[in-house]
Coordinates of C-alpha atoms and ligand atoms in Angstrom, one line a residue:
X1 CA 44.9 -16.2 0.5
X2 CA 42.3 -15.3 3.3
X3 CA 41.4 -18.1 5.9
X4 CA 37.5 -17.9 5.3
X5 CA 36.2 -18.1 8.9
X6 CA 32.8 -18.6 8.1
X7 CA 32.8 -21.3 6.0
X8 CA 33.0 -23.6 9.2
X9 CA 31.1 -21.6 11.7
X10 CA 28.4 -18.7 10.2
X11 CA 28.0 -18.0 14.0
X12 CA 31.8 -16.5 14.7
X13 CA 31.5 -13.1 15.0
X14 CA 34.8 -12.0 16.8
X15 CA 38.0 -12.8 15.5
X16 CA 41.5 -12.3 15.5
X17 CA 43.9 -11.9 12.2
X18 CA 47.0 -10.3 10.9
X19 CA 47.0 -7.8 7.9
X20 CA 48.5 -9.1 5.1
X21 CA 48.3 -6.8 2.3
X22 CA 46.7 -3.0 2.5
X23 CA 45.5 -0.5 -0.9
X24 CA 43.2 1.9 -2.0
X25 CA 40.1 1.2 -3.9
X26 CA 38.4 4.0 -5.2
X27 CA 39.9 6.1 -3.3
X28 CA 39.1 4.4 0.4
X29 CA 41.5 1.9 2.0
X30 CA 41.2 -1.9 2.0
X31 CA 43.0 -4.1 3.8
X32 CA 43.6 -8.0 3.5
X33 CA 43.7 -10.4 6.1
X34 CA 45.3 -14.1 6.8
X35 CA 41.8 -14.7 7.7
X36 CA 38.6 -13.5 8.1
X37 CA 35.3 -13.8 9.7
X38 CA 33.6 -11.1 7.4
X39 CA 31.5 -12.4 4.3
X40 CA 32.1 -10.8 0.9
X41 CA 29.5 -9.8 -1.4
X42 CA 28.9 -13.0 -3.5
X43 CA 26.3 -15.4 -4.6
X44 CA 23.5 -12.4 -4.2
X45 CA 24.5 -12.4 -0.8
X46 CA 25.9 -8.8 0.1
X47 CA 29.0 -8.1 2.7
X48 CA 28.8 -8.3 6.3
X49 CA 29.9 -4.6 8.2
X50 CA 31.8 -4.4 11.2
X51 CA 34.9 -3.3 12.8
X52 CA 38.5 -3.8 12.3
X53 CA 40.1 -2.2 15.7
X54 CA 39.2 0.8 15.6
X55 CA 38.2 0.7 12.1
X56 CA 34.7 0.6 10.4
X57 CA 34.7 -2.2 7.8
X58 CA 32.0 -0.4 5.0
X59 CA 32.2 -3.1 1.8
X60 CA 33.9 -6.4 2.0
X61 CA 34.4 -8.1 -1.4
X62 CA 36.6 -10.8 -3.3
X63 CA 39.1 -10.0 -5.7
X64 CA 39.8 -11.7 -9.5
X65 CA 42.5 -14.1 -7.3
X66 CA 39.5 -15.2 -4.6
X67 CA 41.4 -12.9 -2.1
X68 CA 38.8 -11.4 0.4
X69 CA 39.2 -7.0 1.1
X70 CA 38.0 -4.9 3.6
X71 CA 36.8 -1.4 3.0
X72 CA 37.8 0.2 6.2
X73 CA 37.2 4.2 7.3
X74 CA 40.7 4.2 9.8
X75 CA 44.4 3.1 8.9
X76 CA 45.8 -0.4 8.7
X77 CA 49.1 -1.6 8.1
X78 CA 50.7 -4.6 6.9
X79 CA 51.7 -6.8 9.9
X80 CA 49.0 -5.2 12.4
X81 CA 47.3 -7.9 14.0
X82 CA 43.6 -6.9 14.1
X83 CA 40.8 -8.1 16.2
X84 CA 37.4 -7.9 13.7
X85 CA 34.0 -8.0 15.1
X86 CA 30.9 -8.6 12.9
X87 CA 27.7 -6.6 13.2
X88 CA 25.6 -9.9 13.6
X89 CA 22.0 -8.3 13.5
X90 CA 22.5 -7.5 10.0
X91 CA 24.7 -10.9 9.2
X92 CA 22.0 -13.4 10.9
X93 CA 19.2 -11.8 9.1
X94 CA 21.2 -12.2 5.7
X95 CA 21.5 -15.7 6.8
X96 CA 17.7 -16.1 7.2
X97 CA 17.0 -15.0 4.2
X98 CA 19.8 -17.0 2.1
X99 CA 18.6 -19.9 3.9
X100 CA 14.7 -19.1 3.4
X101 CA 16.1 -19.3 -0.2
X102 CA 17.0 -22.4 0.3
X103 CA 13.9 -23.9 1.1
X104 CA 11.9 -22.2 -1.7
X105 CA 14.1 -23.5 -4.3
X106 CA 13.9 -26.8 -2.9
X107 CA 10.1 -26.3 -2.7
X108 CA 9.5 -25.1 -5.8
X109 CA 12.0 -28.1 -7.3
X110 CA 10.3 -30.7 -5.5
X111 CA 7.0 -29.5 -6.4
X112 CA 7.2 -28.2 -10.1
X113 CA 10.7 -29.5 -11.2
X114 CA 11.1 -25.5 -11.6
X115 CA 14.8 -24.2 -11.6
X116 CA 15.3 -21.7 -9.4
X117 CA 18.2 -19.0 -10.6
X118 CA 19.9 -15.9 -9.3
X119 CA 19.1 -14.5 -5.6
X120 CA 18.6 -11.4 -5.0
X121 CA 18.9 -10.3 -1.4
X122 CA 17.8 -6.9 -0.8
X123 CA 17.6 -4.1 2.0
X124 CA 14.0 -4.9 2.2
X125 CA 12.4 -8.0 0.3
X126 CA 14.8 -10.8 -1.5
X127 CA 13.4 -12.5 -5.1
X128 CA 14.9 -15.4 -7.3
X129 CA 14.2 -16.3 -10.4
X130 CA 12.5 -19.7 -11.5
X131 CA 12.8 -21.6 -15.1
X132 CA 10.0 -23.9 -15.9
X133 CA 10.4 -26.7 -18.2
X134 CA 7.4 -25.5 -20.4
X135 CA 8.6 -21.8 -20.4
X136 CA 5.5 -20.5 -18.2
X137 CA 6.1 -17.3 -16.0
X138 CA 2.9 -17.4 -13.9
X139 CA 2.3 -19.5 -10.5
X140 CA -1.4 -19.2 -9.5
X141 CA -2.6 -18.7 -5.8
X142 CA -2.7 -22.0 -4.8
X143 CA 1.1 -23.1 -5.8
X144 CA 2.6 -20.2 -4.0
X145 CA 0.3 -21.7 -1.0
X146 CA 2.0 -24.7 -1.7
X147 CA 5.3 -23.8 -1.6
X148 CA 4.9 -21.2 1.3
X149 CA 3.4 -24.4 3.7
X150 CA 6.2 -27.2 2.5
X151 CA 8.6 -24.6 3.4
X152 CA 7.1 -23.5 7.1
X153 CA 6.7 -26.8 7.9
X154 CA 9.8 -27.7 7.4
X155 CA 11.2 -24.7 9.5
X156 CA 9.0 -26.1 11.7
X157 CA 9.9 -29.3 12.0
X158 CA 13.4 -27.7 12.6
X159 CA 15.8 -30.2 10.6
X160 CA 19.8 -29.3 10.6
X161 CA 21.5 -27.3 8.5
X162 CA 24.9 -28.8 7.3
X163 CA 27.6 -27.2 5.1
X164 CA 31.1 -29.0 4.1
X165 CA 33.6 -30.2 1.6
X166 CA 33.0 -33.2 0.2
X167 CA 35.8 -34.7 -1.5
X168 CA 35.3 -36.0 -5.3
X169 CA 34.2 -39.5 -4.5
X170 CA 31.3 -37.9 -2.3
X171 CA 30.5 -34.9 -4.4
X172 CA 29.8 -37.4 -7.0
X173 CA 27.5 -39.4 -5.0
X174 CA 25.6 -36.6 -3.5
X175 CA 22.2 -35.9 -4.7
X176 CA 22.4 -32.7 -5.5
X177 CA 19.2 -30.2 -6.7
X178 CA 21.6 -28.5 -9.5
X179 CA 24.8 -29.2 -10.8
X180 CA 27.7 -26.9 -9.0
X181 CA 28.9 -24.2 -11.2
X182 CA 32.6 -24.6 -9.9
X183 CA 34.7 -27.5 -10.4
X184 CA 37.3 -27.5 -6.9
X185 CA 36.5 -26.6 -3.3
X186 CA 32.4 -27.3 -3.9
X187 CA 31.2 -26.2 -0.6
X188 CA 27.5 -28.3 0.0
X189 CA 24.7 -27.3 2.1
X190 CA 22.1 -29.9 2.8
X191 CA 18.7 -28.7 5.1
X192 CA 17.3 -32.0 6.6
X193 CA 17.3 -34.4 3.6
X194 CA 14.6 -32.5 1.3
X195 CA 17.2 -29.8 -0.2
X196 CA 21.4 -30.0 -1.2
X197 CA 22.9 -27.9 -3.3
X198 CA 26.5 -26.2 -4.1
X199 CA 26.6 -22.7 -1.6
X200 CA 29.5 -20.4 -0.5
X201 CA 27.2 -18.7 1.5
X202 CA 26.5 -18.4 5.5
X203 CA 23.3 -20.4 6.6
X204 CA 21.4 -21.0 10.4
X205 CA 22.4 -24.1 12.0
X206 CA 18.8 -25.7 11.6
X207 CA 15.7 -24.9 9.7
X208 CA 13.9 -23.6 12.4
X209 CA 16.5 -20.6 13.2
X210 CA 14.7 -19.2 9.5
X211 CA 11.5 -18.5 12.0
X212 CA 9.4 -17.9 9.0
X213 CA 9.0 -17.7 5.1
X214 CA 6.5 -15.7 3.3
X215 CA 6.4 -15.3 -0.7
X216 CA 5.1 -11.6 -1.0
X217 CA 5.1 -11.5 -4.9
X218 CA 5.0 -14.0 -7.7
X219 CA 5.3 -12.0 -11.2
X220 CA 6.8 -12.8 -14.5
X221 CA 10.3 -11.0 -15.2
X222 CA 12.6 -11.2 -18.0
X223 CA 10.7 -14.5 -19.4
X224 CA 10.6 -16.4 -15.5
X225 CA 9.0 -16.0 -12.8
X226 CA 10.2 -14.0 -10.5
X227 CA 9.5 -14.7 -6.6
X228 CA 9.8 -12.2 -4.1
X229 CA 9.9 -13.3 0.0
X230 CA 10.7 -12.3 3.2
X231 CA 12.1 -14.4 6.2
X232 CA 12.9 -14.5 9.4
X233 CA 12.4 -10.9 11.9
X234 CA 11.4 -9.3 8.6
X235 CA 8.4 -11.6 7.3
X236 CA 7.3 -10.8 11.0
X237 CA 7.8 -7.2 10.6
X238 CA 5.8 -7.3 7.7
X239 CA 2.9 -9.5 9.4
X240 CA 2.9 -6.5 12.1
X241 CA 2.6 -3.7 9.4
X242 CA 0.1 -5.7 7.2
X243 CA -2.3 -6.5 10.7
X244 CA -1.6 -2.8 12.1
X245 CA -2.9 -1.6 8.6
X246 CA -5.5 -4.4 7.8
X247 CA -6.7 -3.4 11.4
X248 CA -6.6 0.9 11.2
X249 CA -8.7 0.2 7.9
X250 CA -11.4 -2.1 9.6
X251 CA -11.8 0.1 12.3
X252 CA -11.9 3.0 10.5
X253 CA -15.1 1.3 8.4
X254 CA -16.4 -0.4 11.7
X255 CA -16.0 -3.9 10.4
X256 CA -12.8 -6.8 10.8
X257 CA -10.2 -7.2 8.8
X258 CA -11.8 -10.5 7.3
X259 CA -14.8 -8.5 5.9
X260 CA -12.9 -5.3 4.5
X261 CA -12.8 -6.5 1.2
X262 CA -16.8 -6.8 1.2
X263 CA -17.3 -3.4 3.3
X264 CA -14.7 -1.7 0.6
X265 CA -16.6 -2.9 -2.7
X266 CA -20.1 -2.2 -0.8
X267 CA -18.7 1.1 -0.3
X268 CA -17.8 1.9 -3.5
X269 CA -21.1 0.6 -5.0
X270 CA -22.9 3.0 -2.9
X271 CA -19.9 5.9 -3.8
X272 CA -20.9 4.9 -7.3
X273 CA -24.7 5.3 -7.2
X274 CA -24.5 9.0 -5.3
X275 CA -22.0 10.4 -7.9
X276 CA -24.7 9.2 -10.5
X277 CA -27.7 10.5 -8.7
X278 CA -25.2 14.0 -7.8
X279 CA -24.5 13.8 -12.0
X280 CA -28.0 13.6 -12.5
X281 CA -29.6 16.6 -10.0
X282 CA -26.6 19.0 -12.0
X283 CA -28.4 18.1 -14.9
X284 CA -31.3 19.1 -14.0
X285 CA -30.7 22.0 -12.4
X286 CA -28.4 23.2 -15.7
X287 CA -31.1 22.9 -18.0
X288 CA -33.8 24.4 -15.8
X289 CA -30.6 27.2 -15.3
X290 CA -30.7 27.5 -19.2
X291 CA -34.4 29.1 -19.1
X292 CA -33.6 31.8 -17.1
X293 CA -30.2 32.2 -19.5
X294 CA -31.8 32.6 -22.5
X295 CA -34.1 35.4 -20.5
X296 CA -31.1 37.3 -19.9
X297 CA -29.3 36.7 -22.9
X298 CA -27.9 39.3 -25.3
X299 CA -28.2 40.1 -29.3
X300 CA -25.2 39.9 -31.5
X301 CA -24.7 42.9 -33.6
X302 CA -26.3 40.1 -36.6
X303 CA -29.2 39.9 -34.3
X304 CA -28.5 36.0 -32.8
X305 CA -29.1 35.4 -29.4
X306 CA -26.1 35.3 -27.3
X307 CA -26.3 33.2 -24.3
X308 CA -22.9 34.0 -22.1
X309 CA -22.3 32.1 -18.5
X310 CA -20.3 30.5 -16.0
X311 CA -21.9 27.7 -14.7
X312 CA -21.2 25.1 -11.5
X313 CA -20.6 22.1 -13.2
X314 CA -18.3 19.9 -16.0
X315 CA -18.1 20.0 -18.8
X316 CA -20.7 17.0 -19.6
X317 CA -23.1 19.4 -18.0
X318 CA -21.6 22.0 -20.7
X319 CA -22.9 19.8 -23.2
X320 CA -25.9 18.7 -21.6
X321 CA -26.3 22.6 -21.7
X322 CA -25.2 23.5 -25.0
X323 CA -27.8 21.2 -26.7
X324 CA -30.6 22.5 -25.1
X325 CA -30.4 26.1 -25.5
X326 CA -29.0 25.1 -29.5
X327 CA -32.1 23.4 -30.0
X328 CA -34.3 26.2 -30.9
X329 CA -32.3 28.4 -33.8
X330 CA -30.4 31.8 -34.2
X331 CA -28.5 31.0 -30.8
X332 CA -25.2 30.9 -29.7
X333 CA -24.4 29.5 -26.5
X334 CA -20.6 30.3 -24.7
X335 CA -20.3 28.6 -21.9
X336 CA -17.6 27.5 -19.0
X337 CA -17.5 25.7 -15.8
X338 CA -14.7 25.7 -13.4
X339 CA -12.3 28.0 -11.5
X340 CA -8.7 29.2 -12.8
X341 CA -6.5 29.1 -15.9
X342 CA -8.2 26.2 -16.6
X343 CA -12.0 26.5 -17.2
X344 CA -13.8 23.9 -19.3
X345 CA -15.2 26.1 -22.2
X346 CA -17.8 25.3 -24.7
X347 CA -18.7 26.8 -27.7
X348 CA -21.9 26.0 -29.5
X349 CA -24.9 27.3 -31.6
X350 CA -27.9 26.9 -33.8
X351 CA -27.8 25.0 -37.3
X352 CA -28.6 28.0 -39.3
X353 CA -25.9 30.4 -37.1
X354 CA -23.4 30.9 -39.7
X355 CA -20.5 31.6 -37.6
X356 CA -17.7 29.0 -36.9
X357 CA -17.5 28.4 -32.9
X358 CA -14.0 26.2 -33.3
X359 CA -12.2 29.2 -35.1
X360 CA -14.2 31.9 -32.7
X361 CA -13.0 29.6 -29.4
X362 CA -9.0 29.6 -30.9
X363 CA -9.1 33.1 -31.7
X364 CA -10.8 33.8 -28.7
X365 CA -8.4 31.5 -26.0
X366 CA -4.8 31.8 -27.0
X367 CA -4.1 35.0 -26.9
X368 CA -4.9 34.2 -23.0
X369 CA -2.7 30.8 -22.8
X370 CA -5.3 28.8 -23.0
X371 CA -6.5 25.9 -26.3
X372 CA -8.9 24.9 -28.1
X373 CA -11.1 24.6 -31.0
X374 CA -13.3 22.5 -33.2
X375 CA -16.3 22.1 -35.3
X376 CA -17.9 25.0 -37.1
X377 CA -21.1 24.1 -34.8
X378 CA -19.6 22.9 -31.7
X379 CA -16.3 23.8 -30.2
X380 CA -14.4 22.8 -26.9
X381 CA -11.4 23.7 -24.9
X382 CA -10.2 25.2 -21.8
X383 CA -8.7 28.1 -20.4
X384 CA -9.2 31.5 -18.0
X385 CA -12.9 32.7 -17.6
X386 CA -12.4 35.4 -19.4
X387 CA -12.4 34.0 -22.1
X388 CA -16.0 34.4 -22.4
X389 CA -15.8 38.1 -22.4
X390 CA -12.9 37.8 -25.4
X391 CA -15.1 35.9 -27.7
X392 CA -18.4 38.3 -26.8
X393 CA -16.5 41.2 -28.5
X394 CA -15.3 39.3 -31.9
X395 CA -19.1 39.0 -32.3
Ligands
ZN1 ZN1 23.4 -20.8 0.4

């Protein structure tokens, strides 16, 4: 069984071992050690990467027997003694976030009683899970403040980090935030004397080595509430790209990042109030428009006036339209506004027209790929231009 080298020192990254058994996974070779530093995907912690010789290690994992494999991309046989070296950026920033974890689930036990439940450590952000007692999935504002300072502080205040092997006696004795979930070799981690609990995983030496925690999303999922953070080099990373982009906006508006939220919503007041006032010239200028189209309108064959244009416009401007050349009778107004295949179109006429626009538009737009249809009096759809022209000559 592999010697797991980091469960006494998380900060090992060379190391020296002997092959003991080789296979083929999936049709890639893996290769077990007498020991290794290398951490296999467990406990929502993924695999370290690294190099075997002259091998790349690509997945590390643990088999049904607790035995620990390497995925390697070169050739190892049983007997070679191997020199492994671990790719330690991407190791000590799992182990900032797995002990940011930490903390919040202490934090959010010592402050709510909450039971925090499966990590999740991703490429980019990390979540876990948390059970309250009265089955709420929601954490206002000032709780995730809460929980964000307890657990700065304490990274601040820079307490150790300690992980071991307590024998029965102790294990029993040990106060621990959550009852282990396997019975022999409970492995302990305790940060200063606010948080212990059962952990296989690697951790920083001291709370302060997690630099800094930042919860970036509290939301309910799957009936708890489901945290999201970042820790260490990436909750500074994502401080830079949230003041680089807080700051491109406020410049861009001529104001700080403090007062964007003010300068945005003053902004889109005054956005709001122009495209009213813009709605309301159209109007007007449609309906003194439809004086000058019923001078230049034709006669149907039945003798109706036939008003027949494309106008600038939507199609609330249609109807705006419609209804006042409809008002006086014997009219028939076809209208459209827009460019392309898909026009607004608008079909209307006068109360004593006896003509039915909704059948007139279908019969007069699908034929060219467009739809629509509607009321004998009033119809609506959209489609090419044309199809003005169309409906002119079923008249
Ligand atoms: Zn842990």
């Amino acid at each position: 069984m592999t010697e797991r080298l980091y469960y006494d020192n998380a900060y090992l990254t060379e190391f020296d071992g002997v092959v003991e058994k080789v296979s083929v996974r999936n049709g890639k070779r893996i290769a077990a050690l007498n020991r290794s530093a290398f951490y296999p995907t467990s406990g929502g912690q993924p695999f370290d990467t690294g190099m075997l010789n002259g091998a790349r290690v690509t997945d590390v994992f643990v088999d049904a027997d607790g035995e620990v494999w390497h995925e390697i991309d070169g050739e190892l046989s049983v007997g070679d003694r191997v020199h492994g070296k671990i790719d330690w950026a991407r190791r000590f920033d799992h182990m900032q976030q797995h002990g940011g974890e930490h903390m919040i689930a202490g934090a959010v036990y010592a402050l709510t009683g909450g039971m925090t439940i499966g990590l999740h450590l991703g490429a980019e952000t990390s979540s876990i899970d948390v059970e309250f007692a009265d089955g709420t999935t929601h954490a206002d504002d000032a709780l995730i403040r809460r929980i964000e300072d307890y657990v700065n502080i304490r990274i601040q205040q820079d307490h150790p980090v300690r992980c071991w092997f307590p024998d029965a006696d102790e294990l029993a004795r040990l106060p621990l935030r959550k009852a282990p979930t396997v019975k022999e070799h409970v492995r302990i981690v305790a940060m200063g004397d606010f948080e212990m609990v059962a952990c296989g995983g690697t951790h920083p030496s001291s709370t302060g080595q997690i630099g800094l925690v930042k919860i970036v999303s509290a939301a309910p999922a799957r009936g708890k509430l489901r945290l999201t953070f970042v820790c260490g080099m990436r909750a500074y990373q994502d401080y830079r790209a949230n003041y680089d982009a807080a700051w491109a906006a406020a410049n861009a508006l001529s104001t700080r990042p403090e007062k964007l939220a003010e300068t945005v919503l003053s902004l889109q007041n005054r956005l709001k109030e122009a495209e009213h006032a813009l709605n309301a010239l159209r109007r007007e200028k449609i309906l003194s428009d439809a004086h000058s189209w019923v001078e230049r309108a034709a006669h149907t064959q039945e003798g109706h006036l036939l008003i027949t244009e494309h106008v600038d416009g939507d199609m609330a401007a249609l109807k705006d339209a419609a209804s006042a050349i409809i008002r006086e009778p014997n009219r028939i107004a076809l209208l459209a506004a827009g460019t392309g295949e898909k026009c607004s179109l608008l079909f209307a006429r006068s109360d004593d027209v006896d003509i039915h626009m909704g059948k007139l538009l279908a019969d007069a737009v699908k034929p060219l790929g467009g739809k629509g249809g509607g009321r004998p009096d009033f119809a609506q759809g959209s489609g090419p231009a044309e199809t003005l022209e169309a409906a002119k000559k079923m008249l």
